[in-house]
Amino acid sequence: MAIPVLTTKLHVPLLRAGFVPRPRLLERLEAGCSSKLILVSAPAGFGKTTLVSTWARTRGHAVAWLALEGADNDPVRFWQYVIAALQTVYPEVGEGSGAALQSPQAPPVEAVLVDLLNEFDALPGDCALVLDDYHLIKARPIHDAVLFLLEHLPPRFHLVLATRTDPPFPLARLRARGELTELRVADLRFTADEAAAFLNEAMGLHLSADDIAALETRTEGWIAGLQLAALALQAPGRGDVSGFIASFTGSHQYVLDYLMEEVLQRQPEVLQTFLLQTSILEQLNGELCDALIEEGGQSGPSADTLQELEKANLFIVPLDEERRWYRYHHLFGDLLRGQLQRLYPHQIKPLHLRASAWYEARGFTTEAIHHAVAAEDGSRAARLVEAYGFAVLMHGEMLTVKGWLDSLPESERSTRPWLSIYLAWVLLLTGRTAEVEAQVQAAERALAAGPGPADGAFLRGHIATLRAYAASFMQDDVRAVAYAQEALAVLPAEEAQVRSIVNFVLGVASFIRTDLEGCIKAFMKAGELGMASGNIHMAVPALAAAASIQFTLGRVRSAELSYLELVKTTQERAGASTPLLSRVYSGLSTVYYEWNRLEEAKSYAAEGVMAGRRWGNTDVMATSYIATCAVRRARGDFEGARDAVEKVLQLMRSVTLSAGIPAQGIKTWIMTLLAQGNLAEVATWADAYSSPFAEASDFFCEAEYIILGRALLTLGRWDDAETLLSRLAHQTEAGGRMGRLIEILALQALLCQARGESVQGHTLLKRALLLAQPEGYARTFIDLGAPLVPLLQQVRAEGIAPAYVTALLEALGMQPAPASASMALLEPLSDREVEVLQMIAAGYTNDEIAGRLYVAVSTVKKHINHMYDKLGVRNRTQAVAKGREAGLLR
C-alpha cells in the first residue's frame, strides 16, 4: 500500500486580494540568498507565512514549499515530505532517496541527505526550500538532520525556516560565519505606512491618521491584532472608533481574546457554528466540512462558506490554486478550538469521529488515526492501526507506528495481538532485537485469550517470522531455520510479502551454515516472492546476495548475468538512481576486476560507494572500497589504493560489518602492503597469529587466511604456509568454493617453486588454470606477480590452454622476444633473469626483488651478476638499456 501525500502541504500559499506589499522585507529575503539559512522567527500573527509566500511567488528562482504539522515529527515522514516538496520544482530530485526511505530497513537519514546534497549541487539554478511552521517539529533526530543538511548546502541552495521559536541550531556560529539572515519581530511589525495601507485599503476602513497611529501603537505593529481590530471595526453599528481603539490595553493574548469574542459574536450564528465545528481540522475542504457539520449548522454547501470566509478575510488561508483546500490561520484555529471546548465540549468527540471516517474512506491513514485518537475512541483507533500498521511499517515509518501504538489504551493493546506484532516489528527493524520476544509472547497471550481472529494463521506466521529473523540477527542458525519452517507451514500461500522475508532468513541461516547452494536457493526464492508482492526492498538485496554466492562458488559468468538482469529489473521498478542497486554495483565491480576489465570495475565500484552512502549500507560501502583499492593497486596507484583500504579499515573499526567482509578487508590491506614491498608491516601482522592454523576452518575468515598463507610464503615461513594452504585447499574444495580454491592452488604452486619442487608446482598451477579458464579468471593470477611467470611459461610450453595462458603472461608484462635480438646476446637470459631485469627497469631494489620472488637477497645478486655477464654490461643503467635493445623490455 502506498502512503498518500497531502499535496496541499506542498503548495505555496496564494496571495490574497488586498495584501499589503512589503518591498523592504522582500529585498531582505532576496539578499539573504547569499547565506545558507534564512530564519523568519516571530510569535503567532506577525505575518511570517504571508511574507515568505509573497517572496516565493514573486522571486525569479525555484522555491519548494512544505507546510509542517505535528504529525511530521516522524523522521521518515518528514523527509518523504521534504523530497515531495523538492520534486514540485525539480521532479527528478530525491527519486532514489524517496525509494530508500520507504524501505522497512530505511537507511540512516544522513545517508539520504548525502544523496540529496549531491543532487542539489547538480541543480541547474538557484533553489530555496521553505519549511513553514518549523516550530511544530520537536523530534531531535529531525533537528540534527536539518542541521547536517544546512551545514553542507551548496552555494546555490538555501533553507528558509518560518517559525514561532528559534530552532535548536548553533545560530551564533552561523551568524559569525555570515551564513544566517534573520527577520524577527522588530522587522515584521507593520510600520505606520503599512498599517495605514492595510487598514484603509485592504480592510476598507476610513480611519484617520491619528486613529491609525493609535491602533498601530496599541498593537505594536502586530498584524494579527490589526486584522482582528479591523474586523471588529467593520461590524455594523460600531460607534466611537477612537474610543474603541483607546480601550486596547494589555498583552497580545488579551487583545486577541477580546477581539475574538467581538468578531465571533458579530457573525451570524450559523457561521459561528461552522467556524467552531470545523476548527478541529488541520486542513479544510467543502466535502470534509460537509461531513462534519451537523444539520442546521450551515446555510449552504461548505465549499461556498469557505469561499465567503476568504472574501471576508476571516483568517482563512487558501492552499491551492483551485480554492478547494484551506486552513485557518494557526492562531485563529487555536482560539476557535478553545471556544469550542468552552462552549460545546460534548461535540468534540463526534466531530473527530466524523473526520476520522472521512479520512479513512479516502485512504489517509495517518489523519484517520489522528482523529480517532483525538476522539478518545480507542477501539476505532486500534482497528485502524491493525488494518494499516504493517503497510506503514513496510514503508519505513517506524516512529509513526510506534506513536500510534503508544497513544492506544492498554485495554486495546493487550487484547489485540496484531498490535503487539507491530511493536515487535518496530523493535526488530530498529535494532532492539532483545526486546522482540516479550512482544511476541504478548501477542501469543492475546491470541490464546480471545476467540481467535479470522487471520490467526497469518498472525502465527508473523510470530514465527519475527522469531526467525531475530535468531538470524544473533547468528543462531538452528533456531532461525526452525522458526522459518514453522512460519512457512502456517502462512497462507498468498502472503508472498512475509514469505519473502522468511526465505531471506533461510538464506542467511544457510550462509551461517556454509550451505551455499541452499543459500542461493533461499535467496532466489525470497527475491521471486519479493518481486511478486511488490516488496522490492527485500527482493533486490536477496537476489544480489544470491549472485554474490555464485561468485564465491566460482560461477563468475552466472554471477555477472544475474547482476545485469537485476540492474535492468530494479531500474524498471524503482528508477535508475535507486540506492537499492548498491549491492549490485559492488558485485559487478568484483566480477569485472577478476576479468581484468579495470575501467568497468572502477566505474561500478564508484557507483557502489555512492549508492551505498545513499542507502546507508556500510557493507556495500566496504566492499566497494575494497574493489576501488584493487583497481588502484592494479594500476600502480598505491597512494590511492592505500586511501581506499584505509576507508575499509575505518569502517571495520566503527561499525559491525556482515560476516566475511572484515576478512576481505584484511586481505585487501595485506595485498596492498605486499604490492608496495612493505614486508615489515606484513611480518608484524602475520606474527600476531600465535597459531595460524587452528581457526583456518572458519568459513567467514577464509579470505584472511588465504592472504595469511601468501604472507607466510613471502616471508619465507614455508612450512607454516604449506600447512595452512593445505587445510584451506581441502575445505574450499569440499565446500565447492572454486574461486578460493583456484587462488590457493596458485599459491601452493608458488610454494613448490620456491622449494625447488618445480614438477609439483607445475601440476598444481595446471589444475588451477584448468578450473579457472572456463570462468575467465585473470586477476587471481595476475595479482601474484612476476614469480608466477616461469610456471605459466612451462604450462604454455606444454600446450595447456595456450591462448588463455598467453593472455595472462601478456597481462604480467611478458612479450615474446624477437629472434634476432635474442641471438645478439652473448648468451640468452634465463626466465628468472628476465624477471629480475624487468624489476630493475621498474626501479625495485634488491631487497624488494627478493621479496617479490620469494628468494634471498644473495640469490638476487647472483642472478644480477649472471645477467650482467650475459648482457656484457657493468651496472643497472647499462643492463636496462641493453635489455630494451634486445627486446626484453617494453
PDB file of N, CA and C in Angstrom, residues 504-580:
ATOM      1  N   PHE A 504      14.331 -15.115   3.003  1.00  0.00           N
ATOM      2  CA  PHE A 504      15.581 -14.379   3.206  1.00  0.00           C
ATOM      3  C   PHE A 504      16.270 -14.861   4.479  1.00  0.00           C
ATOM      4  N   VAL A 505      15.503 -15.065   5.530  1.00  0.00           N
ATOM      5  CA  VAL A 505      16.071 -15.584   6.783  1.00  0.00           C
ATOM      6  C   VAL A 505      16.690 -16.960   6.551  1.00  0.00           C
ATOM      7  N   LEU A 506      16.001 -17.811   5.765  1.00  0.00           N
ATOM      8  CA  LEU A 506      16.559 -19.132   5.459  1.00  0.00           C
ATOM      9  C   LEU A 506      17.883 -19.007   4.698  1.00  0.00           C
ATOM     10  N   GLY A 507      17.965 -18.015   3.818  1.00  0.00           N
ATOM     11  CA  GLY A 507      19.220 -17.777   3.112  1.00  0.00           C
ATOM     12  C   GLY A 507      20.337 -17.398   4.061  1.00  0.00           C
ATOM     13  N   VAL A 508      20.020 -16.520   5.011  1.00  0.00           N
ATOM     14  CA  VAL A 508      21.031 -16.117   5.997  1.00  0.00           C
ATOM     15  C   VAL A 508      21.468 -17.321   6.833  1.00  0.00           C
ATOM     16  N   ALA A 509      20.501 -18.145   7.235  1.00  0.00           N
ATOM     17  CA  ALA A 509      20.832 -19.322   8.042  1.00  0.00           C
ATOM     18  C   ALA A 509      21.714 -20.288   7.257  1.00  0.00           C
ATOM     19  N   SER A 510      21.412 -20.486   5.981  1.00  0.00           N
ATOM     20  CA  SER A 510      22.241 -21.364   5.151  1.00  0.00           C
ATOM     21  C   SER A 510      23.648 -20.804   5.004  1.00  0.00           C
ATOM     22  N   PHE A 511      23.750 -19.494   4.907  1.00  0.00           N
ATOM     23  CA  PHE A 511      25.064 -18.858   4.817  1.00  0.00           C
ATOM     24  C   PHE A 511      25.860 -19.103   6.091  1.00  0.00           C
ATOM     25  N   ILE A 512      25.176 -18.971   7.237  1.00  0.00           N
ATOM     26  CA  ILE A 512      25.846 -19.224   8.516  1.00  0.00           C
ATOM     27  C   ILE A 512      26.366 -20.667   8.562  1.00  0.00           C
ATOM     28  N   ARG A 513      25.604 -21.573   7.964  1.00  0.00           N
ATOM     29  CA  ARG A 513      25.975 -22.991   7.964  1.00  0.00           C
ATOM     30  C   ARG A 513      26.953 -23.345   6.844  1.00  0.00           C
ATOM     31  N   THR A 514      27.297 -22.376   6.033  1.00  0.00           N
ATOM     32  CA  THR A 514      28.135 -22.551   4.829  1.00  0.00           C
ATOM     33  C   THR A 514      27.503 -23.494   3.818  1.00  0.00           C
ATOM     34  N   ASP A 515      26.199 -23.622   3.851  1.00  0.00           N
ATOM     35  CA  ASP A 515      25.467 -24.361   2.813  1.00  0.00           C
ATOM     36  C   ASP A 515      25.151 -23.359   1.706  1.00  0.00           C
ATOM     37  N   LEU A 516      26.120 -23.127   0.821  1.00  0.00           N
ATOM     38  CA  LEU A 516      25.980 -22.052  -0.156  1.00  0.00           C
ATOM     39  C   LEU A 516      24.960 -22.383  -1.239  1.00  0.00           C
ATOM     40  N   GLU A 517      24.823 -23.641  -1.586  1.00  0.00           N
ATOM     41  CA  GLU A 517      23.796 -23.999  -2.566  1.00  0.00           C
ATOM     42  C   GLU A 517      22.403 -23.733  -1.992  1.00  0.00           C
ATOM     43  N   GLY A 518      22.201 -24.122  -0.741  1.00  0.00           N
ATOM     44  CA  GLY A 518      20.923 -23.828  -0.086  1.00  0.00           C
ATOM     45  C   GLY A 518      20.707 -22.340   0.084  1.00  0.00           C
ATOM     46  N   CYS A 519      21.804 -21.617   0.302  1.00  0.00           N
ATOM     47  CA  CYS A 519      21.748 -20.164   0.452  1.00  0.00           C
ATOM     48  C   CYS A 519      21.230 -19.518  -0.836  1.00  0.00           C
ATOM     49  N   ILE A 520      21.795 -19.928  -1.980  1.00  0.00           N
ATOM     50  CA  ILE A 520      21.345 -19.377  -3.267  1.00  0.00           C
ATOM     51  C   ILE A 520      19.867 -19.678  -3.492  1.00  0.00           C
ATOM     52  N   LYS A 521      19.473 -20.903  -3.231  1.00  0.00           N
ATOM     53  CA  LYS A 521      18.086 -21.307  -3.448  1.00  0.00           C
ATOM     54  C   LYS A 521      17.123 -20.452  -2.616  1.00  0.00           C
ATOM     55  N   ALA A 522      17.463 -20.250  -1.337  1.00  0.00           N
ATOM     56  CA  ALA A 522      16.579 -19.473  -0.458  1.00  0.00           C
ATOM     57  C   ALA A 522      16.533 -18.011  -0.871  1.00  0.00           C
ATOM     58  N   PHE A 523      17.684 -17.430  -1.197  1.00  0.00           N
ATOM     59  CA  PHE A 523      17.709 -16.028  -1.613  1.00  0.00           C
ATOM     60  C   PHE A 523      16.952 -15.827  -2.932  1.00  0.00           C
ATOM     61  N   MET A 524      17.091 -16.769  -3.851  1.00  0.00           N
ATOM     62  CA  MET A 524      16.362 -16.660  -5.113  1.00  0.00           C
ATOM     63  C   MET A 524      14.853 -16.714  -4.872  1.00  0.00           C
ATOM     64  N   LYS A 525      14.429 -17.567  -3.970  1.00  0.00           N
ATOM     65  CA  LYS A 525      13.001 -17.663  -3.642  1.00  0.00           C
ATOM     66  C   LYS A 525      12.520 -16.383  -2.970  1.00  0.00           C
ATOM     67  N   ALA A 526      13.330 -15.840  -2.070  1.00  0.00           N
ATOM     68  CA  ALA A 526      12.979 -14.572  -1.422  1.00  0.00           C
ATOM     69  C   ALA A 526      12.844 -13.470  -2.458  1.00  0.00           C
ATOM     70  N   GLY A 527      13.765 -13.455  -3.419  1.00  0.00           N
ATOM     71  CA  GLY A 527      13.691 -12.445  -4.466  1.00  0.00           C
ATOM     72  C   GLY A 527      12.465 -12.595  -5.336  1.00  0.00           C
ATOM     73  N   GLU A 528      12.147 -13.820  -5.686  1.00  0.00           N
ATOM     74  CA  GLU A 528      10.965 -14.086  -6.519  1.00  0.00           C
ATOM     75  C   GLU A 528       9.690 -13.639  -5.818  1.00  0.00           C
ATOM     76  N   LEU A 529       9.553 -13.999  -4.546  1.00  0.00           N
ATOM     77  CA  LEU A 529       8.353 -13.620  -3.789  1.00  0.00           C
ATOM     78  C   LEU A 529       8.321 -12.114  -3.547  1.00  0.00           C
ATOM     79  N   GLY A 530       9.492 -11.530  -3.290  1.00  0.00           N
ATOM     80  CA  GLY A 530       9.540 -10.088  -3.074  1.00  0.00           C
ATOM     81  C   GLY A 530       9.107  -9.325  -4.309  1.00  0.00           C
ATOM     82  N   MET A 531       9.591  -9.730  -5.455  1.00  0.00           N
ATOM     83  CA  MET A 531       9.189  -9.072  -6.701  1.00  0.00           C
ATOM     84  C   MET A 531       7.688  -9.248  -6.945  1.00  0.00           C
ATOM     85  N   ALA A 532       7.176 -10.445  -6.709  1.00  0.00           N
ATOM     86  CA  ALA A 532       5.765 -10.726  -6.961  1.00  0.00           C
ATOM     87  C   ALA A 532       4.844  -9.919  -6.052  1.00  0.00           C
ATOM     88  N   SER A 533       5.297  -9.664  -4.818  1.00  0.00           N
ATOM     89  CA  SER A 533       4.446  -8.953  -3.852  1.00  0.00           C
ATOM     90  C   SER A 533       4.712  -7.462  -3.817  1.00  0.00           C
ATOM     91  N   GLY A 534       5.641  -6.998  -4.651  1.00  0.00           N
ATOM     92  CA  GLY A 534       5.977  -5.579  -4.639  1.00  0.00           C
ATOM     93  C   GLY A 534       6.958  -5.198  -3.559  1.00  0.00           C
ATOM     94  N   ASN A 535       7.482  -6.198  -2.825  1.00  0.00           N
ATOM     95  CA  ASN A 535       8.445  -5.925  -1.754  1.00  0.00           C
ATOM     96  C   ASN A 535       9.854  -5.890  -2.353  1.00  0.00           C
ATOM     97  N   ILE A 536      10.112  -4.892  -3.185  1.00  0.00           N
ATOM     98  CA  ILE A 536      11.384  -4.818  -3.910  1.00  0.00           C
ATOM     99  C   ILE A 536      12.555  -4.575  -2.968  1.00  0.00           C
ATOM    100  N   HIS A 537      12.270  -3.980  -1.811  1.00  0.00           N
ATOM    101  CA  HIS A 537      13.338  -3.710  -0.848  1.00  0.00           C
ATOM    102  C   HIS A 537      13.861  -4.990  -0.206  1.00  0.00           C
ATOM    103  N   MET A 538      13.089  -6.059  -0.269  1.00  0.00           N
ATOM    104  CA  MET A 538      13.581  -7.366   0.140  1.00  0.00           C
ATOM    105  C   MET A 538      14.129  -8.116  -1.065  1.00  0.00           C
ATOM    106  N   ALA A 539      13.475  -7.967  -2.216  1.00  0.00           N
ATOM    107  CA  ALA A 539      13.831  -8.753  -3.395  1.00  0.00           C
ATOM    108  C   ALA A 539      15.236  -8.437  -3.897  1.00  0.00           C
ATOM    109  N   VAL A 540      15.570  -7.157  -4.027  1.00  0.00           N
ATOM    110  CA  VAL A 540      16.859  -6.797  -4.631  1.00  0.00           C
ATOM    111  C   VAL A 540      18.037  -7.252  -3.766  1.00  0.00           C
ATOM    112  N   PRO A 541      18.056  -6.966  -2.457  1.00  0.00           N
ATOM    113  CA  PRO A 541      19.186  -7.476  -1.652  1.00  0.00           C
ATOM    114  C   PRO A 541      19.290  -8.999  -1.686  1.00  0.00           C
ATOM    115  N   ALA A 542      18.137  -9.688  -1.723  1.00  0.00           N
ATOM    116  CA  ALA A 542      18.177 -11.151  -1.741  1.00  0.00           C
ATOM    117  C   ALA A 542      18.795 -11.661  -3.036  1.00  0.00           C
ATOM    118  N   LEU A 543      18.365 -11.117  -4.164  1.00  0.00           N
ATOM    119  CA  LEU A 543      18.893 -11.574  -5.452  1.00  0.00           C
ATOM    120  C   LEU A 543      20.359 -11.174  -5.619  1.00  0.00           C
ATOM    121  N   ALA A 544      20.738 -10.017  -5.107  1.00  0.00           N
ATOM    122  CA  ALA A 544      22.145  -9.609  -5.160  1.00  0.00           C
ATOM    123  C   ALA A 544      23.001 -10.544  -4.303  1.00  0.00           C
ATOM    124  N   ALA A 545      22.480 -10.942  -3.156  1.00  0.00           N
ATOM    125  CA  ALA A 545      23.215 -11.873  -2.290  1.00  0.00           C
ATOM    126  C   ALA A 545      23.389 -13.221  -2.988  1.00  0.00           C
ATOM    127  N   ALA A 546      22.353 -13.667  -3.702  1.00  0.00           N
ATOM    128  CA  ALA A 546      22.457 -14.934  -4.442  1.00  0.00           C
ATOM    129  C   ALA A 546      23.556 -14.853  -5.502  1.00  0.00           C
ATOM    130  N   ALA A 547      23.639 -13.742  -6.212  1.00  0.00           N
ATOM    131  CA  ALA A 547      24.683 -13.569  -7.223  1.00  0.00           C
ATOM    132  C   ALA A 547      26.064 -13.566  -6.582  1.00  0.00           C
ATOM    133  N   SER A 548      26.177 -12.950  -5.403  1.00  0.00           N
ATOM    134  CA  SER A 548      27.461 -12.921  -4.696  1.00  0.00           C
ATOM    135  C   SER A 548      27.910 -14.332  -4.318  1.00  0.00           C
ATOM    136  N   ILE A 549      26.972 -15.174  -3.904  1.00  0.00           N
ATOM    137  CA  ILE A 549      27.320 -16.555  -3.564  1.00  0.00           C
ATOM    138  C   ILE A 549      27.739 -17.318  -4.822  1.00  0.00           C
ATOM    139  N   GLN A 550      27.097 -17.034  -5.953  1.00  0.00           N
ATOM    140  CA  GLN A 550      27.527 -17.663  -7.203  1.00  0.00           C
ATOM    141  C   GLN A 550      28.992 -17.346  -7.494  1.00  0.00           C
ATOM    142  N   PHE A 551      29.365 -16.112  -7.264  1.00  0.00           N
ATOM    143  CA  PHE A 551      30.764 -15.709  -7.491  1.00  0.00           C
ATOM    144  C   PHE A 551      31.694 -16.501  -6.573  1.00  0.00           C
ATOM    145  N   THR A 552      31.321 -16.624  -5.308  1.00  0.00           N
ATOM    146  CA  THR A 552      32.163 -17.358  -4.355  1.00  0.00           C
ATOM    147  C   THR A 552      32.327 -18.818  -4.780  1.00  0.00           C
ATOM    148  N   LEU A 553      31.284 -19.381  -5.375  1.00  0.00           N
ATOM    149  CA  LEU A 553      31.349 -20.768  -5.829  1.00  0.00           C
ATOM    150  C   LEU A 553      32.091 -20.921  -7.152  1.00  0.00           C
ATOM    151  N   GLY A 554      32.582 -19.814  -7.689  1.00  0.00           N
ATOM    152  CA  GLY A 554      33.354 -19.877  -8.916  1.00  0.00           C
ATOM    153  C   GLY A 554      32.548 -19.718 -10.183  1.00  0.00           C
ATOM    154  N   ARG A 555      31.257 -19.391 -10.061  1.00  0.00           N
ATOM    155  CA  ARG A 555      30.399 -19.224 -11.247  1.00  0.00           C
ATOM    156  C   ARG A 555      30.366 -17.738 -11.625  1.00  0.00           C
ATOM    157  N   VAL A 556      31.491 -17.271 -12.110  1.00  0.00           N
ATOM    158  CA  VAL A 556      31.654 -15.838 -12.343  1.00  0.00           C
ATOM    159  C   VAL A 556      30.723 -15.359 -13.454  1.00  0.00           C
ATOM    160  N   ARG A 557      30.616 -16.130 -14.510  1.00  0.00           N
ATOM    161  CA  ARG A 557      29.766 -15.708 -15.628  1.00  0.00           C
ATOM    162  C   ARG A 557      28.293 -15.675 -15.229  1.00  0.00           C
ATOM    163  N   SER A 558      27.857 -16.654 -14.466  1.00  0.00           N
ATOM    164  CA  SER A 558      26.472 -16.653 -13.975  1.00  0.00           C
ATOM    165  C   SER A 558      26.221 -15.472 -13.057  1.00  0.00           C
ATOM    166  N   ALA A 559      27.212 -15.152 -12.234  1.00  0.00           N
ATOM    167  CA  ALA A 559      27.067 -14.006 -11.334  1.00  0.00           C
ATOM    168  C   ALA A 559      26.885 -12.725 -12.133  1.00  0.00           C
ATOM    169  N   GLU A 560      27.697 -12.544 -13.184  1.00  0.00           N
ATOM    170  CA  GLU A 560      27.554 -11.329 -13.995  1.00  0.00           C
ATOM    171  C   GLU A 560      26.165 -11.238 -14.608  1.00  0.00           C
ATOM    172  N   LEU A 561      25.672 -12.335 -15.184  1.00  0.00           N
ATOM    173  CA  LEU A 561      24.341 -12.320 -15.807  1.00  0.00           C
ATOM    174  C   LEU A 561      23.263 -11.996 -14.773  1.00  0.00           C
ATOM    175  N   SER A 562      23.389 -12.565 -13.573  1.00  0.00           N
ATOM    176  CA  SER A 562      22.400 -12.295 -12.509  1.00  0.00           C
ATOM    177  C   SER A 562      22.414 -10.828 -12.121  1.00  0.00           C
ATOM    178  N   TYR A 563      23.601 -10.263 -11.960  1.00  0.00           N
ATOM    179  CA  TYR A 563      23.718  -8.851 -11.598  1.00  0.00           C
ATOM    180  C   TYR A 563      23.121  -7.948 -12.687  1.00  0.00           C
ATOM    181  N   LEU A 564      23.461  -8.213 -13.942  1.00  0.00           N
ATOM    182  CA  LEU A 564      22.984  -7.350 -15.029  1.00  0.00           C
ATOM    183  C   LEU A 564      21.470  -7.423 -15.176  1.00  0.00           C
ATOM    184  N   GLU A 565      20.919  -8.616 -15.029  1.00  0.00           N
ATOM    185  CA  GLU A 565      19.465  -8.754 -15.096  1.00  0.00           C
ATOM    186  C   GLU A 565      18.802  -8.001 -13.950  1.00  0.00           C
ATOM    187  N   LEU A 566      19.430  -8.041 -12.784  1.00  0.00           N
ATOM    188  CA  LEU A 566      18.884  -7.354 -11.613  1.00  0.00           C
ATOM    189  C   LEU A 566      18.946  -5.837 -11.788  1.00  0.00           C
ATOM    190  N   VAL A 567      20.003  -5.340 -12.419  1.00  0.00           N
ATOM    191  CA  VAL A 567      20.082  -3.907 -12.705  1.00  0.00           C
ATOM    192  C   VAL A 567      18.886  -3.480 -13.543  1.00  0.00           C
ATOM    193  N   LYS A 568      18.627  -4.222 -14.593  1.00  0.00           N
ATOM    194  CA  LYS A 568      17.525  -3.888 -15.503  1.00  0.00           C
ATOM    195  C   LYS A 568      16.179  -3.917 -14.783  1.00  0.00           C
ATOM    196  N   THR A 569      15.921  -4.988 -14.055  1.00  0.00           N
ATOM    197  CA  THR A 569      14.633  -5.128 -13.359  1.00  0.00           C
ATOM    198  C   THR A 569      14.442  -4.042 -12.312  1.00  0.00           C
ATOM    199  N   THR A 570      15.488  -3.762 -11.555  1.00  0.00           N
ATOM    200  CA  THR A 570      15.383  -2.779 -10.477  1.00  0.00           C
ATOM    201  C   THR A 570      15.177  -1.382 -11.033  1.00  0.00           C
ATOM    202  N   GLN A 571      15.895  -1.041 -12.075  1.00  0.00           N
ATOM    203  CA  GLN A 571      15.727   0.280 -12.674  1.00  0.00           C
ATOM    204  C   GLN A 571      14.320   0.457 -13.236  1.00  0.00           C
ATOM    205  N   GLU A 572      13.756  -0.601 -13.787  1.00  0.00           N
ATOM    206  CA  GLU A 572      12.391  -0.518 -14.306  1.00  0.00           C
ATOM    207  C   GLU A 572      11.384  -0.282 -13.191  1.00  0.00           C
ATOM    208  N   ARG A 573      11.634  -0.859 -12.029  1.00  0.00           N
ATOM    209  CA  ARG A 573      10.664  -0.778 -10.935  1.00  0.00           C
ATOM    210  C   ARG A 573      10.903   0.393  -9.998  1.00  0.00           C
ATOM    211  N   ALA A 574      12.166   0.765  -9.798  1.00  0.00           N
ATOM    212  CA  ALA A 574      12.459   1.778  -8.779  1.00  0.00           C
ATOM    213  C   ALA A 574      13.238   2.967  -9.315  1.00  0.00           C
ATOM    214  N   GLY A 575      13.525   3.001 -10.619  1.00  0.00           N
ATOM    215  CA  GLY A 575      14.239   4.147 -11.174  1.00  0.00           C
ATOM    216  C   GLY A 575      15.730   3.913 -11.228  1.00  0.00           C
ATOM    217  N   ALA A 576      16.381   4.616 -12.141  1.00  0.00           N
ATOM    218  CA  ALA A 576      17.807   4.397 -12.380  1.00  0.00           C
ATOM    219  C   ALA A 576      18.677   4.806 -11.205  1.00  0.00           C
ATOM    220  N   SER A 577      18.204   5.753 -10.391  1.00  0.00           N
ATOM    221  CA  SER A 577      19.058   6.260  -9.314  1.00  0.00           C
ATOM    222  C   SER A 577      18.789   5.612  -7.960  1.00  0.00           C
ATOM    223  N   THR A 578      17.986   4.553  -7.925  1.00  0.00           N
ATOM    224  CA  THR A 578      17.647   3.941  -6.637  1.00  0.00           C
ATOM    225  C   THR A 578      18.880   3.378  -5.942  1.00  0.00           C
ATOM    226  N   PRO A 579      19.057   3.656  -4.662  1.00  0.00           N
ATOM    227  CA  PRO A 579      20.207   3.099  -3.925  1.00  0.00           C
ATOM    228  C   PRO A 579      20.099   1.601  -3.694  1.00  0.00           C
ATOM    229  N   LEU A 580      18.931   1.010  -4.028  1.00  0.00           N
ATOM    230  CA  LEU A 580      18.812  -0.436  -3.932  1.00  0.00           C
ATOM    231  C   LEU A 580      19.869  -1.148  -4.769  1.00  0.00           C
TER     232      LEU A 580
END
